[in-house]
Coordinates of C-alpha atoms in Angstrom, one line a residue:
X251 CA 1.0 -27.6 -32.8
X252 CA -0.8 -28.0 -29.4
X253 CA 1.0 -30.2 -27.2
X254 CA 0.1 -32.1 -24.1
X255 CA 1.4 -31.1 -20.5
X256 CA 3.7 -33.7 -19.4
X257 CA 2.7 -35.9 -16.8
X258 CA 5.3 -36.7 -14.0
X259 CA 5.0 -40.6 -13.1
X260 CA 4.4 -41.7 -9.5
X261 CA 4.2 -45.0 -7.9
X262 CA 1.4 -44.3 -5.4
X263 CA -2.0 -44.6 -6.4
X264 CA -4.6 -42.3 -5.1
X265 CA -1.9 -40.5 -3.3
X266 CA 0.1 -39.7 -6.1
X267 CA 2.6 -36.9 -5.6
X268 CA 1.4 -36.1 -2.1
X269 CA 4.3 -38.4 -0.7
X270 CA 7.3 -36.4 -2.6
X271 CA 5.5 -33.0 -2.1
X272 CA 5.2 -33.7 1.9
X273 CA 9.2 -35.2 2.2
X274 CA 10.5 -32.1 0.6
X275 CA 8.8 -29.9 -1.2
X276 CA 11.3 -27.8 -2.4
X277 CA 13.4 -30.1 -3.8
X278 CA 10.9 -31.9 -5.4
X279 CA 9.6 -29.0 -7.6
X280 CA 13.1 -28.5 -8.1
X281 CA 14.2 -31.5 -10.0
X282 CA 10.8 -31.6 -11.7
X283 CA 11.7 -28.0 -12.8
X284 CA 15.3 -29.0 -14.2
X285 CA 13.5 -32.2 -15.7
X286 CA 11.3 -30.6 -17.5
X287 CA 12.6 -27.1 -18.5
X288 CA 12.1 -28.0 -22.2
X289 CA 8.5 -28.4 -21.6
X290 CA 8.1 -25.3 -19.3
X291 CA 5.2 -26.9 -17.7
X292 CA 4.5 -30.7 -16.1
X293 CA 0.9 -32.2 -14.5
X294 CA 0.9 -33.7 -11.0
X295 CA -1.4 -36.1 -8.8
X296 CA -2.5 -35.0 -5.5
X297 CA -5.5 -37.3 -4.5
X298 CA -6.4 -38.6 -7.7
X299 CA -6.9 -34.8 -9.1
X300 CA -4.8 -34.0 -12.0
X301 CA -2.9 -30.2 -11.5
X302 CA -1.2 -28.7 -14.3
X303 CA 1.8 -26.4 -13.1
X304 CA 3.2 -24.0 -15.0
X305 CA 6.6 -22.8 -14.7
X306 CA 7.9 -20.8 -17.3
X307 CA 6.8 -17.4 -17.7
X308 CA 5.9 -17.4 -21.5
X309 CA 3.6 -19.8 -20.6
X310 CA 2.3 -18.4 -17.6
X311 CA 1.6 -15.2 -20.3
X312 CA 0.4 -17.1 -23.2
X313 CA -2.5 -18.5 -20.8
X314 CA -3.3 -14.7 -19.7
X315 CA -3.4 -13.8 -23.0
X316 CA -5.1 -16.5 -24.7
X317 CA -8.6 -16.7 -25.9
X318 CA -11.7 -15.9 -23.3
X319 CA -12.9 -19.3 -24.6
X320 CA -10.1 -21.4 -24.2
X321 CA -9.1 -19.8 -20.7
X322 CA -10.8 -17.3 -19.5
X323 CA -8.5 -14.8 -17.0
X324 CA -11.2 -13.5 -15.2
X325 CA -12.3 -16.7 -14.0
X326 CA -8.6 -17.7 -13.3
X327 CA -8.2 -14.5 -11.4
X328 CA -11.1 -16.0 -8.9
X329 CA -9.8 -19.1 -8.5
X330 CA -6.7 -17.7 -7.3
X331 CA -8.8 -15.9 -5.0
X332 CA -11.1 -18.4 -3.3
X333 CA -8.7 -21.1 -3.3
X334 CA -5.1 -18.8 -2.2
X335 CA -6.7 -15.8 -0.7
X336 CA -9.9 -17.5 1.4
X337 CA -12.5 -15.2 -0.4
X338 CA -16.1 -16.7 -0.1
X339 CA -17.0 -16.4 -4.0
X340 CA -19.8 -19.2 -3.2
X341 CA -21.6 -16.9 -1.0
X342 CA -20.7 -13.2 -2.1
X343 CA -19.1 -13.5 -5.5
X344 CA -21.0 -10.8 -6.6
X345 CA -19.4 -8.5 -4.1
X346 CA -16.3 -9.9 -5.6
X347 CA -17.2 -8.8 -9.2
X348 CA -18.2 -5.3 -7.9
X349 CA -15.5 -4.6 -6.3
X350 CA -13.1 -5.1 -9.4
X351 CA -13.4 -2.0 -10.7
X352 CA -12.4 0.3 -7.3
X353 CA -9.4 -2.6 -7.2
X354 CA -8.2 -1.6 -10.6
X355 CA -8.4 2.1 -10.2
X356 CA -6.8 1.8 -6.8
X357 CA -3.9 0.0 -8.8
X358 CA -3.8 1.9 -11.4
X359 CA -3.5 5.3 -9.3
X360 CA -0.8 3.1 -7.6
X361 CA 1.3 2.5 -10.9
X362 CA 0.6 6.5 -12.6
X363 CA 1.1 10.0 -10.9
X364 CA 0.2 11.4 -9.0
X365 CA -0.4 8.5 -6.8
X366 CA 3.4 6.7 -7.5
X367 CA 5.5 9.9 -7.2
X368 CA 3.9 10.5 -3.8
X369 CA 4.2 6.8 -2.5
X370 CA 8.2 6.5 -3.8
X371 CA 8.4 10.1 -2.0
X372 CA 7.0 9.2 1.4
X373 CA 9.2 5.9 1.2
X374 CA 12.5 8.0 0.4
X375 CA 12.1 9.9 3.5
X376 CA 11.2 6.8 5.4
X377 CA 14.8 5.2 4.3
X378 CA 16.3 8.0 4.8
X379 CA 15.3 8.1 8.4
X380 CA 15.8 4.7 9.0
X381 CA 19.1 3.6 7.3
X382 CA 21.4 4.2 10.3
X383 CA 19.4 1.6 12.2
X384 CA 19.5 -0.8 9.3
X385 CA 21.9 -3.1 11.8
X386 CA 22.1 -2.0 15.4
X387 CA 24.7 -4.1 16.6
X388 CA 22.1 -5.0 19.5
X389 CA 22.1 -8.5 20.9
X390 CA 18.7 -8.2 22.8
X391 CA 16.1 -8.7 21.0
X392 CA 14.5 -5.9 22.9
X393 CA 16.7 -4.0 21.9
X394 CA 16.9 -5.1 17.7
X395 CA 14.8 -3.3 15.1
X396 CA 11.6 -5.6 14.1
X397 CA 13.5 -6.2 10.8
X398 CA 16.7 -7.6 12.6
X399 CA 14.8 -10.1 14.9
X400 CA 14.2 -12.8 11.6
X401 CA 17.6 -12.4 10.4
X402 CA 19.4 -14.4 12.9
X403 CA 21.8 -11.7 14.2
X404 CA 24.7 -12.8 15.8
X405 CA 27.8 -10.8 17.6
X406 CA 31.2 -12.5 17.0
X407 CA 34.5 -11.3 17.2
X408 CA 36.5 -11.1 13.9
X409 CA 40.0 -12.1 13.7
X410 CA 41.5 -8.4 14.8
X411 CA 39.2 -9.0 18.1
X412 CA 36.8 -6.7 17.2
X413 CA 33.2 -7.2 17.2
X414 CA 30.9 -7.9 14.3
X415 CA 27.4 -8.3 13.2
X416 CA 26.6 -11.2 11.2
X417 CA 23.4 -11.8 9.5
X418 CA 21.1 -13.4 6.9
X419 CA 21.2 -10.4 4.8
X420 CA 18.8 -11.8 2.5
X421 CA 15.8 -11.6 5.8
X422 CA 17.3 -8.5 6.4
X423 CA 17.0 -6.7 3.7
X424 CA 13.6 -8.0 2.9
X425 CA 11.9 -7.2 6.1
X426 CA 13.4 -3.8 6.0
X427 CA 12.1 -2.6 2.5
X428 CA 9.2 -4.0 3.0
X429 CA 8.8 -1.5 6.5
X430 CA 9.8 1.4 4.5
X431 CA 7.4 0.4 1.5
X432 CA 4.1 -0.8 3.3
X433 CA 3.3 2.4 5.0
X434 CA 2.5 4.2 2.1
X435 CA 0.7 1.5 0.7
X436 CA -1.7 0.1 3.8
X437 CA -1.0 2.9 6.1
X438 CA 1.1 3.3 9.1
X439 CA -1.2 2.5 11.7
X440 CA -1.6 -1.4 10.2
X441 CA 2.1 -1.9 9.9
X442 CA 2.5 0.1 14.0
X443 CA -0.3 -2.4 15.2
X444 CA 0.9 -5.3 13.1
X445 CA 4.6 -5.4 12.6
X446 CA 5.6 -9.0 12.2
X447 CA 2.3 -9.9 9.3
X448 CA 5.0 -8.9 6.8
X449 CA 6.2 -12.4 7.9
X450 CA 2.9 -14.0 7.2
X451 CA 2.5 -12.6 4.0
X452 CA 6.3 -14.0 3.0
X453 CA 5.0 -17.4 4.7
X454 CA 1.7 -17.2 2.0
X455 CA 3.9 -16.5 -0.7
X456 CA 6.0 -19.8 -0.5
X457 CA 3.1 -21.4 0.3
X458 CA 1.1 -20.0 -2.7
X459 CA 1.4 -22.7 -5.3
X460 CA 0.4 -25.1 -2.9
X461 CA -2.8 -23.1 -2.5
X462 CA -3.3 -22.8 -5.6
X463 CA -4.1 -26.7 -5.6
X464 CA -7.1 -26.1 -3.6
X465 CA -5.5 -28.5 -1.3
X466 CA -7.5 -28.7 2.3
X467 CA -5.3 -28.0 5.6
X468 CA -5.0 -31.3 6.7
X469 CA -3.1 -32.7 3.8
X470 CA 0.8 -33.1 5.4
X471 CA 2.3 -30.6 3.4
X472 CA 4.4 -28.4 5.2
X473 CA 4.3 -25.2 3.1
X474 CA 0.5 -25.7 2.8
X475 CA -0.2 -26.0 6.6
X476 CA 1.7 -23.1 7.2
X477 CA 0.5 -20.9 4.4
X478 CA -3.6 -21.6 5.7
X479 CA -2.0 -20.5 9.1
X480 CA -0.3 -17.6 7.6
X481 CA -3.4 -16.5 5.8
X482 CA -6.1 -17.1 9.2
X483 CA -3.8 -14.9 10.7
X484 CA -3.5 -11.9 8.2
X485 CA -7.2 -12.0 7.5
X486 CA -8.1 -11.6 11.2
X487 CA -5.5 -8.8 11.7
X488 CA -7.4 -7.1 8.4
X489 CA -10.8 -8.2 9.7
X490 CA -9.7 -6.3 13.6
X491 CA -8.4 -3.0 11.0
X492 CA -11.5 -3.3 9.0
X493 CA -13.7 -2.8 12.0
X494 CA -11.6 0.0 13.5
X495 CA -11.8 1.9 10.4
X496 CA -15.5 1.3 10.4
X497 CA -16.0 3.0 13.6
X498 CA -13.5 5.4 13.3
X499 CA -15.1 6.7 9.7

């Protein structure tokens, strides 16, 4: 019953799909999605390379799950991480391998108690402190809370004359859970010293699939470019923590 990914036609040779994917991204994936929903899953051409894109999440957990010899997670789990997170497996993979197992128990204490009850706790209190300066009605953006100044506050006046906040409440509300959440998962002092990589890491993430592709930098693909930017930037602000910790310890 094994069926072929769907390939998505393009006009372009050599290029391929690079032309659709640098006019709008977005929108293309979007239409490709609706296309080919039934499928769950459709191949494009970037450069003459062939890159299978899966979008439902059955899929996405039947590859997981599937036979080491057919598709082996481990190694899909290192792609992902040389080609989306910048890790040099070519030089120290091994360090890479070693490291899996203090990753996994650092998850795991994460996900189980001790370790969750104390991270939801610390994160209570943090909302709890911080929810009347959710919106502060400030103009400035001195004045604004880190999570207002990407949320494109605005004072009007309502129809009674009276002043109002508007904002993208989506921004908002992202950038503030994720200040009351990262502390208790990388630590205050990153998040004090580093406020706006929250940003970068929400830039990565959109940029992720494009990653993924092992596409360089220079291909004009707007998500991309800004994702490989996003990404130098967090891993010199983790490199610059890295080394304080060292001499710190």
């Amino acid at each position: 019953g094994a069926k072929r990914i769907p390939a998505v036609p393009y006009i372009l040779p050599i290029l391929g799909h690079l032309p659709s994917m640098f006019y709008d991204a977005k929108a293309f994936t979007r239409r490709l999605r609706a296309a080919y929903h039934p499928a769950g899953a459709y191949s494009l051409n970037f450069g003459g390379t062939v890159h299978n894109v899966l979008f439902s999440p059955s899929l996405a957990t039947a590859l997981v799950n599937v036979k080491a010899e057919n598709a082996d997670e481990k190694e899909l789990f290192r792609g992902i991480m040389g080609k989306v997170f910048d890790f040099p497996l070519g030089r120290e993979g091994e360090k890479y391998d070693e490291s899996l197992v203090a990753v996994n128990a650092l998850y795991k204490n994460f996900m189980s108690d001790p370790g969750l009850a104390e991270m939801t706790g610390r994160t209570a209190q943090a909302v709890k402190q911080s929810i009347a300066s959710f919106v502060t009605g400030s103009k400035s953006l001195v004045d604004q809370m880190h999570w207002e100044r990407n949320a494109s506050v605005e004072i009007k006046t309502d129809g009674k004359g009276e002043k109002v906040v508007e904002v993208d409440l989506l921004d908002l509300s992202r950038d503030w859970c994720a200040t009351m959440a990262n502390p208790t998962i990388i630590g205050s002092d990153f998040v004090n010293n580093f406020p706006d990589y929250i940003r970068d890491v929400f830039t990565l993430d959109d940029g992720f699939l494009m990653l993924a592709t092992g596409l360089p930098r220079w291909v004009p693909i707007p998500s991309l470019l800004k994702a490989h930017i996003a990404r130098r930037k967090l891993l010199d602000q983790l490199t610059k923590f890295e080394i304080a910790m060292d001499k710190w310890s």
